[in-house]
Short mmCIF file of C-alpha atoms in Angstrom, two decimals:
data_model
loop_
_atom_site.label_atom_id
_atom_site.label_comp_id
_atom_site.label_asym_id
_atom_site.label_seq_id
_atom_site.Cartn_x
_atom_site.Cartn_y
_atom_site.Cartn_z
CA UNK A 222 83.17 88.85 1.76
CA UNK A 223 82.16 92.36 2.83
CA UNK A 224 79.17 93.81 0.96
CA UNK A 225 79.92 96.55 -1.60
CA UNK A 226 79.50 100.12 -0.42
CA UNK A 227 76.16 101.73 -1.25
CA UNK A 228 75.94 103.89 -4.33
CA UNK A 229 75.62 107.66 -3.92
CA UNK A 230 72.03 107.54 -5.15
CA UNK A 231 71.08 105.27 -2.25
CA UNK A 232 72.89 107.17 0.49
CA UNK A 233 70.70 107.87 3.52
CA UNK A 234 69.45 111.43 3.86
CA UNK A 235 71.01 113.82 6.31
CA UNK A 236 69.24 115.01 9.44
CA UNK A 237 66.25 117.26 8.93
CA UNK A 238 67.05 119.45 11.95
CA UNK A 239 70.65 120.45 12.46
CA UNK A 240 69.94 122.56 15.53
CA UNK A 241 67.07 122.67 17.99
CA UNK A 242 64.46 125.23 17.06
CA UNK A 243 64.92 125.71 13.30
CA UNK A 244 64.73 123.25 10.38
CA UNK A 245 67.84 122.85 8.26
CA UNK A 246 66.59 123.77 4.79
CA UNK A 247 69.92 124.92 3.34
CA UNK A 248 70.29 121.89 1.13
CA UNK A 249 66.75 122.25 -0.13
CA UNK A 250 67.10 125.94 -0.93
CA UNK A 251 69.51 125.39 -3.84
CA UNK A 252 68.25 126.21 -7.33
CA UNK A 253 66.46 123.21 -8.86
CA UNK A 254 69.15 122.52 -11.43
CA UNK A 255 72.01 122.75 -8.93
CA UNK A 256 70.16 120.60 -6.43
CA UNK A 257 69.48 117.94 -9.03
CA UNK A 258 73.10 117.95 -10.26
CA UNK A 259 74.50 117.75 -6.75
CA UNK A 260 72.23 114.92 -5.71
CA UNK A 261 72.75 112.82 -8.88
CA UNK A 262 76.54 112.92 -9.08
CA UNK A 263 78.37 109.60 -9.12
CA UNK A 264 78.26 106.30 -10.98
CA UNK A 265 74.51 105.85 -10.57
CA UNK A 266 73.53 109.39 -11.50
CA UNK A 267 71.39 108.27 -14.44
CA UNK A 268 68.46 107.18 -12.22
CA UNK A 269 67.59 109.43 -9.27
CA UNK A 270 66.58 107.62 -6.11
CA UNK A 271 63.26 107.98 -4.29
CA UNK A 272 64.98 110.09 -1.66
CA UNK A 273 66.31 112.50 -4.27
CA UNK A 274 62.92 112.80 -5.92
CA UNK A 275 61.35 113.50 -2.53
CA UNK A 276 63.93 116.23 -1.86
CA UNK A 277 63.18 117.85 -5.21
CA UNK A 278 59.43 117.79 -4.53
CA UNK A 279 59.99 119.39 -1.14
CA UNK A 280 61.78 122.36 -2.72
CA UNK A 281 58.66 124.58 -3.02
CA UNK A 282 57.84 123.97 0.64
CA UNK A 283 61.39 124.83 1.64
CA UNK A 284 61.24 128.08 -0.31
CA UNK A 285 57.97 128.86 1.44
CA UNK A 286 59.52 128.22 4.85
CA UNK A 287 62.46 130.50 4.00
CA UNK A 288 60.07 133.36 3.34
CA UNK A 289 58.03 132.96 6.49
CA UNK A 290 58.69 135.49 9.21
CA UNK A 291 57.85 133.38 12.20
CA UNK A 292 58.02 134.45 15.81
CA UNK A 293 59.76 132.29 18.39
CA UNK A 294 56.42 131.52 19.98
CA UNK A 295 55.12 130.12 16.69
CA UNK A 296 58.25 128.07 15.87
CA UNK A 297 58.13 126.18 19.13
CA UNK A 298 54.98 124.40 18.06
CA UNK A 299 56.69 123.04 14.94
CA UNK A 300 60.16 122.09 16.22
CA UNK A 301 61.02 120.59 19.62
CA UNK A 302 62.61 122.95 22.10
CA UNK A 303 62.13 121.06 25.33
CA UNK A 304 61.72 117.57 26.69
CA UNK A 305 58.02 117.67 25.82
CA UNK A 306 57.07 116.34 22.41
CA UNK A 307 55.15 118.37 19.80
CA UNK A 308 52.05 116.37 20.59
CA UNK A 309 51.95 117.52 24.22
CA UNK A 310 52.79 121.13 23.32
CA UNK A 311 50.09 121.26 20.65
CA UNK A 312 47.57 119.78 23.09
CA UNK A 313 48.51 122.35 25.72
CA UNK A 314 48.14 125.25 23.28
CA UNK A 315 44.70 124.08 22.14
CA UNK A 316 43.19 123.25 25.50
CA UNK A 317 44.39 126.44 27.16
CA UNK A 318 42.45 128.54 24.63
CA UNK A 319 38.82 128.79 25.78
CA UNK A 320 37.22 126.75 28.53
CA UNK A 321 39.33 124.00 30.04
CA UNK A 322 37.85 120.55 30.45
CA UNK A 323 38.69 117.66 32.74
CA UNK A 324 40.15 115.07 30.40
CA UNK A 325 40.18 111.42 31.41
CA UNK A 326 42.83 110.25 28.94
CA UNK A 327 45.80 111.45 26.94
CA UNK A 328 44.39 113.62 24.15
CA UNK A 329 44.56 112.81 20.46
CA UNK A 330 46.00 115.66 18.36
CA UNK A 331 45.87 115.97 14.57
CA UNK A 332 46.84 118.86 12.30
CA UNK A 333 46.83 119.71 8.61
CA UNK A 334 46.99 122.77 6.39
CA UNK A 335 43.83 124.01 4.71
CA UNK A 336 43.96 123.69 0.91
CA UNK A 337 41.90 125.43 -1.78
CA UNK A 338 39.66 122.38 -2.24
CA UNK A 339 38.69 122.66 1.46
CA UNK A 340 37.11 126.11 1.02
CA UNK A 341 34.45 127.99 -0.89
CA UNK A 342 35.04 130.58 -3.59
CA UNK A 343 35.62 133.28 -0.95
CA UNK A 344 38.41 131.28 0.71
CA UNK A 345 36.46 130.30 3.84
CA UNK A 346 36.92 126.66 4.84
CA UNK A 347 33.72 124.61 4.54
CA UNK A 348 32.05 123.79 7.82
CA UNK A 349 31.75 120.19 6.62
CA UNK A 350 35.53 119.94 6.25
CA UNK A 351 35.98 121.02 9.87
CA UNK A 352 33.25 118.65 11.05
CA UNK A 353 34.97 115.77 9.26
CA UNK A 354 38.28 116.55 10.99
CA UNK A 355 36.50 116.75 14.34
CA UNK A 356 34.90 113.35 13.83
CA UNK A 357 38.16 111.72 12.75
CA UNK A 358 39.94 112.87 15.92
CA UNK A 359 37.02 111.70 18.06
CA UNK A 360 36.92 108.31 16.35
CA UNK A 361 40.64 107.80 16.92
CA UNK A 362 40.63 108.48 20.65
CA UNK A 363 37.37 106.65 21.37
CA UNK A 364 38.45 103.56 19.39
CA UNK A 365 41.82 103.65 21.14
CA UNK A 366 40.16 103.76 24.56
CA UNK A 367 37.64 101.02 23.78
CA UNK A 368 40.52 98.70 22.81
CA UNK A 369 42.71 99.62 25.78
CA UNK A 370 41.92 96.38 27.60
CA UNK A 371 42.16 92.76 26.54
CA UNK A 372 38.95 91.59 24.98
CA UNK A 373 36.96 91.61 21.77
CA UNK A 374 38.26 94.22 19.33
CA UNK A 375 35.97 96.99 18.20
CA UNK A 376 35.66 100.27 16.31
CA UNK A 377 33.89 103.30 17.80
CA UNK A 378 30.93 104.51 15.73
CA UNK A 379 29.54 108.03 15.95
CA UNK A 380 26.07 108.19 17.52
CA UNK A 381 25.52 111.90 18.13
CA UNK A 382 27.16 115.32 17.83
CA UNK A 383 26.01 117.99 20.26
CA UNK A 384 25.40 121.56 19.12
CA UNK A 385 28.57 122.96 17.55
CA UNK A 386 29.24 126.67 17.12
CA UNK A 387 31.70 128.03 14.56
CA UNK A 388 33.35 130.72 16.67
CA UNK A 389 35.67 132.08 14.00
CA UNK A 390 36.18 131.44 10.27
CA UNK A 391 39.14 129.46 9.00
CA UNK A 392 40.83 130.34 5.70
CA UNK A 393 42.99 128.71 3.05
CA UNK A 394 46.64 128.39 4.13
CA UNK A 395 45.89 128.21 7.85
CA UNK A 396 46.77 125.11 9.87
CA UNK A 397 43.94 123.40 11.75
CA UNK A 398 44.99 121.81 15.06
CA UNK A 399 42.34 119.36 16.30
CA UNK A 400 42.54 117.99 19.84
CA UNK A 401 40.16 115.35 21.23
CA UNK A 402 39.87 114.14 24.83
CA UNK A 403 37.54 111.77 26.68
CA UNK A 404 35.36 113.49 29.29
CA UNK A 405 32.88 110.74 30.28
CA UNK A 406 32.13 107.06 29.70
CA UNK A 407 28.97 105.08 30.34
CA UNK A 408 28.59 101.32 30.02
CA UNK A 409 28.16 101.46 26.24
CA UNK A 410 29.18 104.97 25.13
CA UNK A 411 32.07 107.45 25.20
CA UNK A 412 31.80 111.23 25.39
CA UNK A 413 34.57 113.06 23.55
CA UNK A 414 35.26 116.78 23.65
CA UNK A 415 37.04 118.27 20.63
CA UNK A 416 38.61 121.72 20.24
CA UNK A 417 39.80 123.16 16.93
CA UNK A 418 42.49 125.84 16.80
CA UNK A 419 43.47 127.65 13.60
CA UNK A 420 47.04 128.91 13.15
CA UNK A 421 48.22 131.52 10.67
CA UNK A 422 51.67 130.20 9.81
CA UNK A 423 52.77 133.57 8.45
CA UNK A 424 52.13 135.55 11.63
CA UNK A 425 51.91 132.82 14.27
CA UNK A 426 48.45 134.02 15.31
CA UNK A 427 46.20 131.32 16.80
CA UNK A 428 42.49 131.38 17.55
CA UNK A 429 39.84 128.95 18.74
CA UNK A 430 37.40 128.18 15.92
CA UNK A 431 35.30 125.24 17.15
CA UNK A 432 34.31 123.34 20.27
CA UNK A 433 32.31 120.14 19.90
CA UNK A 434 31.05 117.23 21.99
CA UNK A 435 30.56 113.83 20.35
CA UNK A 436 29.18 110.49 21.55
CA UNK A 437 30.53 107.15 20.29
CA UNK A 438 29.52 103.53 20.81
CA UNK A 439 31.93 100.57 20.38
CA UNK A 440 30.85 98.03 17.75
CA UNK A 441 32.42 94.59 17.53
CA UNK A 442 34.64 93.82 14.54
CA UNK A 443 33.08 90.35 14.40
CA UNK A 444 29.45 91.47 14.55
CA UNK A 445 28.53 94.99 13.47
CA UNK A 446 25.24 94.86 15.38
CA UNK A 447 26.90 93.98 18.70
CA UNK A 448 27.61 96.90 21.04
CA UNK A 449 30.47 96.15 23.45
CA UNK A 450 31.09 97.51 26.92
CA UNK A 451 33.36 100.52 27.35
CA UNK A 452 36.39 100.15 29.66
CA UNK A 453 35.81 102.21 32.83
CA UNK A 454 37.77 105.35 33.59
CA UNK A 455 38.92 106.91 36.85
CA UNK A 456 37.40 110.29 37.65
CA UNK A 457 39.42 112.85 39.56
CA UNK A 458 36.31 114.31 41.17
CA UNK A 459 32.92 112.84 42.08
CA UNK A 460 31.20 115.88 40.56
CA UNK A 461 32.84 115.12 37.22
CA UNK A 462 31.14 111.72 37.00
CA UNK A 463 27.77 113.12 38.11
CA UNK A 464 27.87 115.94 35.55
CA UNK A 465 28.81 113.49 32.81
CA UNK A 466 25.95 111.18 33.76
CA UNK A 467 23.49 114.09 33.48
CA UNK A 468 24.78 114.93 30.01
CA UNK A 469 24.50 111.29 29.01
CA UNK A 470 20.87 110.97 30.13
CA UNK A 471 19.91 114.26 28.45
CA UNK A 472 21.39 113.37 25.07
CA UNK A 473 19.92 109.85 25.22
CA UNK A 474 16.42 111.23 25.79
CA UNK A 475 16.70 113.82 23.03
CA UNK A 476 18.08 111.30 20.56
CA UNK A 477 15.08 109.03 21.11
CA UNK A 478 12.63 111.95 20.75
CA UNK A 479 14.07 113.09 17.42
CA UNK A 480 14.44 109.63 15.84
CA UNK A 481 11.03 109.67 14.16
CA UNK A 482 10.23 113.39 14.36
CA UNK A 483 11.24 114.06 10.75
CA UNK A 484 9.68 111.20 8.86
CA UNK A 485 8.59 113.17 5.80
CA UNK A 486 10.53 113.46 2.55
CA UNK A 487 11.49 116.64 0.70
CA UNK A 488 9.53 116.65 -2.56
CA UNK A 489 10.49 118.81 -5.60
CA UNK A 490 8.11 121.54 -6.79
CA UNK A 491 7.83 122.86 -10.35
CA UNK A 492 8.33 126.62 -10.94
CA UNK A 493 8.60 127.71 -7.30
CA UNK A 494 8.46 131.37 -6.32
CA UNK A 495 11.61 133.11 -4.97
CA UNK A 496 12.14 133.17 -1.19
CA UNK A 497 9.90 130.14 -0.69
CA UNK A 498 10.94 126.81 0.81
CA UNK A 499 10.56 125.04 -2.53
CA UNK A 500 12.73 127.59 -4.35
CA UNK A 501 15.92 126.82 -2.38
CA UNK A 502 15.42 123.20 -1.29
CA UNK A 503 18.11 120.88 -2.63
CA UNK A 504 19.05 117.22 -2.67
CA UNK A 505 22.24 115.29 -3.28
CA UNK A 506 22.42 111.59 -4.17
CA UNK A 507 25.59 109.70 -3.26
CA UNK A 508 26.60 106.07 -3.76
CA UNK A 509 28.51 104.84 -0.71
CA UNK A 510 31.88 103.43 -1.75
CA UNK A 511 34.74 101.75 0.12
CA UNK A 512 36.57 105.06 0.65
CA UNK A 513 33.58 106.37 2.62
CA UNK A 514 33.52 103.47 5.05
CA UNK A 515 35.15 102.14 8.22
CA UNK A 516 36.55 98.65 8.81
CA UNK A 517 32.98 97.53 9.39
CA UNK A 518 31.86 98.61 5.95
CA UNK A 519 29.58 101.43 7.08
CA UNK A 520 29.95 105.16 6.46
CA UNK A 521 32.21 107.37 8.58
CA UNK A 522 30.20 109.90 10.55
CA UNK A 523 32.49 112.64 9.27
CA UNK A 524 31.69 111.78 5.65
CA UNK A 525 27.96 112.04 6.35
CA UNK A 526 28.37 115.39 8.13
CA UNK A 527 30.43 116.81 5.29
CA UNK A 528 27.73 115.89 2.75
CA UNK A 529 25.04 117.35 5.01
CA UNK A 530 26.91 120.64 5.29
CA UNK A 531 27.38 120.74 1.53
CA UNK A 532 23.66 120.42 0.89
CA UNK A 533 22.81 122.97 3.60
CA UNK A 534 25.26 125.39 2.01
CA UNK A 535 23.60 125.00 -1.39
CA UNK A 536 20.20 125.76 0.14
CA UNK A 537 21.53 128.87 1.88
CA UNK A 538 23.31 130.12 -1.25
CA UNK A 539 20.22 129.62 -3.40
CA UNK A 540 18.11 131.57 -0.94
CA UNK A 541 20.29 134.67 -0.46
CA UNK A 542 22.63 134.43 -3.51
CA UNK A 543 25.66 135.71 -1.58
CA UNK A 544 28.70 134.25 0.11
CA UNK A 545 27.52 132.11 3.03
CA UNK A 546 29.31 130.41 5.94
CA UNK A 547 28.26 127.88 8.57
CA UNK A 548 27.48 129.60 11.87
CA UNK A 549 26.42 126.58 13.94
CA UNK A 550 25.11 123.04 13.75
CA UNK A 551 22.38 121.82 16.04
CA UNK A 552 22.67 118.34 17.49
CA UNK A 553 23.25 115.76 14.74
CA UNK A 554 21.60 112.44 15.51
CA UNK A 555 22.71 109.30 13.70
CA UNK A 556 19.64 107.08 13.85
CA UNK A 557 21.02 104.07 11.98
CA UNK A 558 24.17 102.86 10.24
CA UNK A 559 24.71 103.37 6.51
CA UNK A 560 26.34 100.37 4.85
CA UNK A 561 28.65 100.20 1.89
CA UNK A 562 26.73 99.99 -1.38
CA UNK A 563 23.77 102.05 -0.16
CA UNK A 564 22.49 105.01 -2.12
CA UNK A 565 21.97 107.93 0.26
CA UNK A 566 19.84 110.98 -0.43
CA UNK A 567 20.75 114.12 1.51
CA UNK A 568 17.90 116.65 1.38
CA UNK A 569 17.90 120.19 2.72
CA UNK A 570 15.17 122.77 3.10
CA UNK A 571 14.89 126.21 4.67
CA UNK A 572 12.85 126.23 7.88
CA UNK A 573 13.41 129.69 9.39
CA UNK A 574 15.10 133.02 8.74
CA UNK A 575 15.93 135.81 11.15
CA UNK A 576 17.35 139.18 10.12
CA UNK A 577 20.87 137.80 9.55
CA UNK A 578 20.69 134.00 9.82
CA UNK A 579 19.07 131.03 8.11
CA UNK A 580 18.11 127.67 9.61
CA UNK A 581 18.23 124.69 7.25
CA UNK A 582 16.92 121.24 8.07
CA UNK A 583 18.97 118.40 6.55
CA UNK A 584 17.69 114.83 6.29
CA UNK A 585 19.72 111.77 5.27
CA UNK A 586 17.86 108.75 3.86
CA UNK A 587 19.58 105.49 2.96
CA UNK A 588 18.38 103.08 0.29
CA UNK A 589 20.08 99.64 0.45
CA UNK A 590 19.74 98.86 -3.25
CA UNK A 591 21.75 95.62 -2.98
CA UNK A 592 19.55 94.30 -0.14
CA UNK A 593 15.91 93.80 -1.09
CA UNK A 594 15.01 92.72 2.44
CA UNK A 595 15.54 96.21 3.87
CA UNK A 596 13.52 99.28 2.95
CA UNK A 597 14.58 102.90 2.70
CA UNK A 598 15.22 104.39 6.17
CA UNK A 599 16.13 107.67 7.88
CA UNK A 600 19.83 107.57 8.82
CA UNK A 601 20.55 111.06 10.20
CA UNK A 602 19.03 114.50 10.69
CA UNK A 603 20.18 117.93 11.88
CA UNK A 604 19.62 121.68 11.69
CA UNK A 605 22.34 123.92 10.24
CA UNK A 606 22.51 127.69 10.73
CA UNK A 607 24.14 129.88 8.07
CA UNK A 608 24.87 133.59 7.79
CA UNK A 609 25.24 135.72 4.68
CA UNK A 610 28.46 137.70 4.22
CA UNK A 611 29.49 140.59 2.01
CA UNK A 612 32.71 140.64 -0.02
CA UNK A 613 34.36 142.31 2.96
CA UNK A 614 33.23 139.48 5.26
CA UNK A 615 30.55 141.49 7.10
CA UNK A 616 27.08 140.03 7.88
CA UNK A 617 24.33 140.93 5.45
CA UNK A 618 20.54 140.97 5.90
CA UNK A 619 18.88 137.73 4.82
CA UNK A 620 15.80 137.66 2.52
CA UNK A 621 12.86 136.62 4.66
CA UNK A 622 11.46 133.15 4.06
CA UNK A 623 7.87 132.93 2.81
CA UNK A 624 6.22 129.74 4.16
CA UNK A 625 3.28 128.59 2.03
CA UNK A 626 1.85 125.33 3.38
CA UNK A 627 0.68 124.56 6.91
CA UNK A 628 3.67 122.26 7.45
CA UNK A 629 6.08 125.00 6.36
CA UNK A 630 4.43 127.50 8.71
CA UNK A 631 4.65 125.01 11.57
CA UNK A 632 8.34 124.36 10.90
CA UNK A 633 8.92 128.13 10.70
CA UNK A 634 7.44 128.66 14.17
CA UNK A 635 9.46 125.75 15.58
CA UNK A 636 12.62 127.22 14.09
CA UNK A 637 11.75 130.62 15.54
CA UNK A 638 11.44 129.03 18.96
CA UNK A 639 14.88 127.41 18.66
CA UNK A 640 16.37 130.73 17.50
CA UNK A 641 14.91 132.70 20.42
CA UNK A 642 15.98 130.00 22.87
CA UNK A 643 19.60 130.08 21.69
CA UNK A 644 19.57 133.89 21.60
CA UNK A 645 18.43 134.03 25.22
CA UNK A 646 21.04 131.46 26.17
CA UNK A 647 23.85 133.47 24.57
CA UNK A 648 22.69 136.68 26.25
CA UNK A 649 22.58 134.90 29.59
CA UNK A 650 26.17 133.74 29.18
CA UNK A 651 27.40 137.31 28.67
CA UNK A 652 28.79 138.57 31.95
CA UNK A 653 27.41 141.96 33.05
CA UNK A 654 29.84 144.83 32.81
CA UNK A 655 30.88 146.38 36.17
#
């Protein structure tokens, strides 16, 4: 006996794109009542199907698309127009903006629209949100590469993030395109370069907002303390391997030097004076839950960076009491893994101020409360740089920090040295005008 024909409520949806280049939103652009009546006609009209409910929920997005005045150059990144897929086109658009890099694998591309909960009160996307997206793309491509050959399965864990500059602010409603590619591999680590491109979907304008370099190590799924070997890659040029090896040795040395450099703990002070270190220092306590963790049961590097940026932002806002944005992040070193169930304390304190920037030191300490055999330990550390902005988005002068103790004065001078070093480096990169 032939099966009965499907009811109208269970009919498969029509094609999303009726013609190459533009999405077919005609059916979704009906008034809500007409769309509901048309989709629920028939014997089974009493109970709308999941497909019909989905169509009704997509109505606001369809109305938004109808109102967008997109250029042809912007549409081609959303809808296929050639034999290349959207993944390859998005990768090409991201990696052709700014400095090109020699990639050793097919890049990983992710994208999502920036929502109000991703930004501050002024509409600027949090630096921690961008850092979290960068880490997610890097974790995907490094884990994919480390499992590309037959052998023990693993997950790539973040070990270090090189200095990251925020080249341009990103706002609510813009689409962030994140592209990650492998640029070097050692025996036990993977170097990943990540570029972030923001797209204004109303005008089609695109701009490079971030460039970052991350280092990952593959950890066995069977034993979290076992570091596996990384599958080798083929370099197109001998110089590419030599340059990557130099970067690897440099970051390895610096990571070891900074592991125990910041062993002290930020202590609260009663009734501090304005513009002092104690006045703006802040701490955040977070219980690590399953949603924060990887398959291993330890915290995602992106989650840690997002919390660090949040604390640094609070310190900067308390100091200058204006709108603040992340300007750059010095190298973030992950000294040890943070397991599920730990209580982590993220502490931030002002170390240096220039005329228009603030340097904040952020320390992450983990307390394994469910494991009495392990004591509190330093898990990560980094320096964040913030700038103060007016309501019009222009840089404002920063109140000068007043160091009080000998340690605060020492950290101030160290921060001044880092500031002058980066300033000289930026000036050296500026090409002389003919």
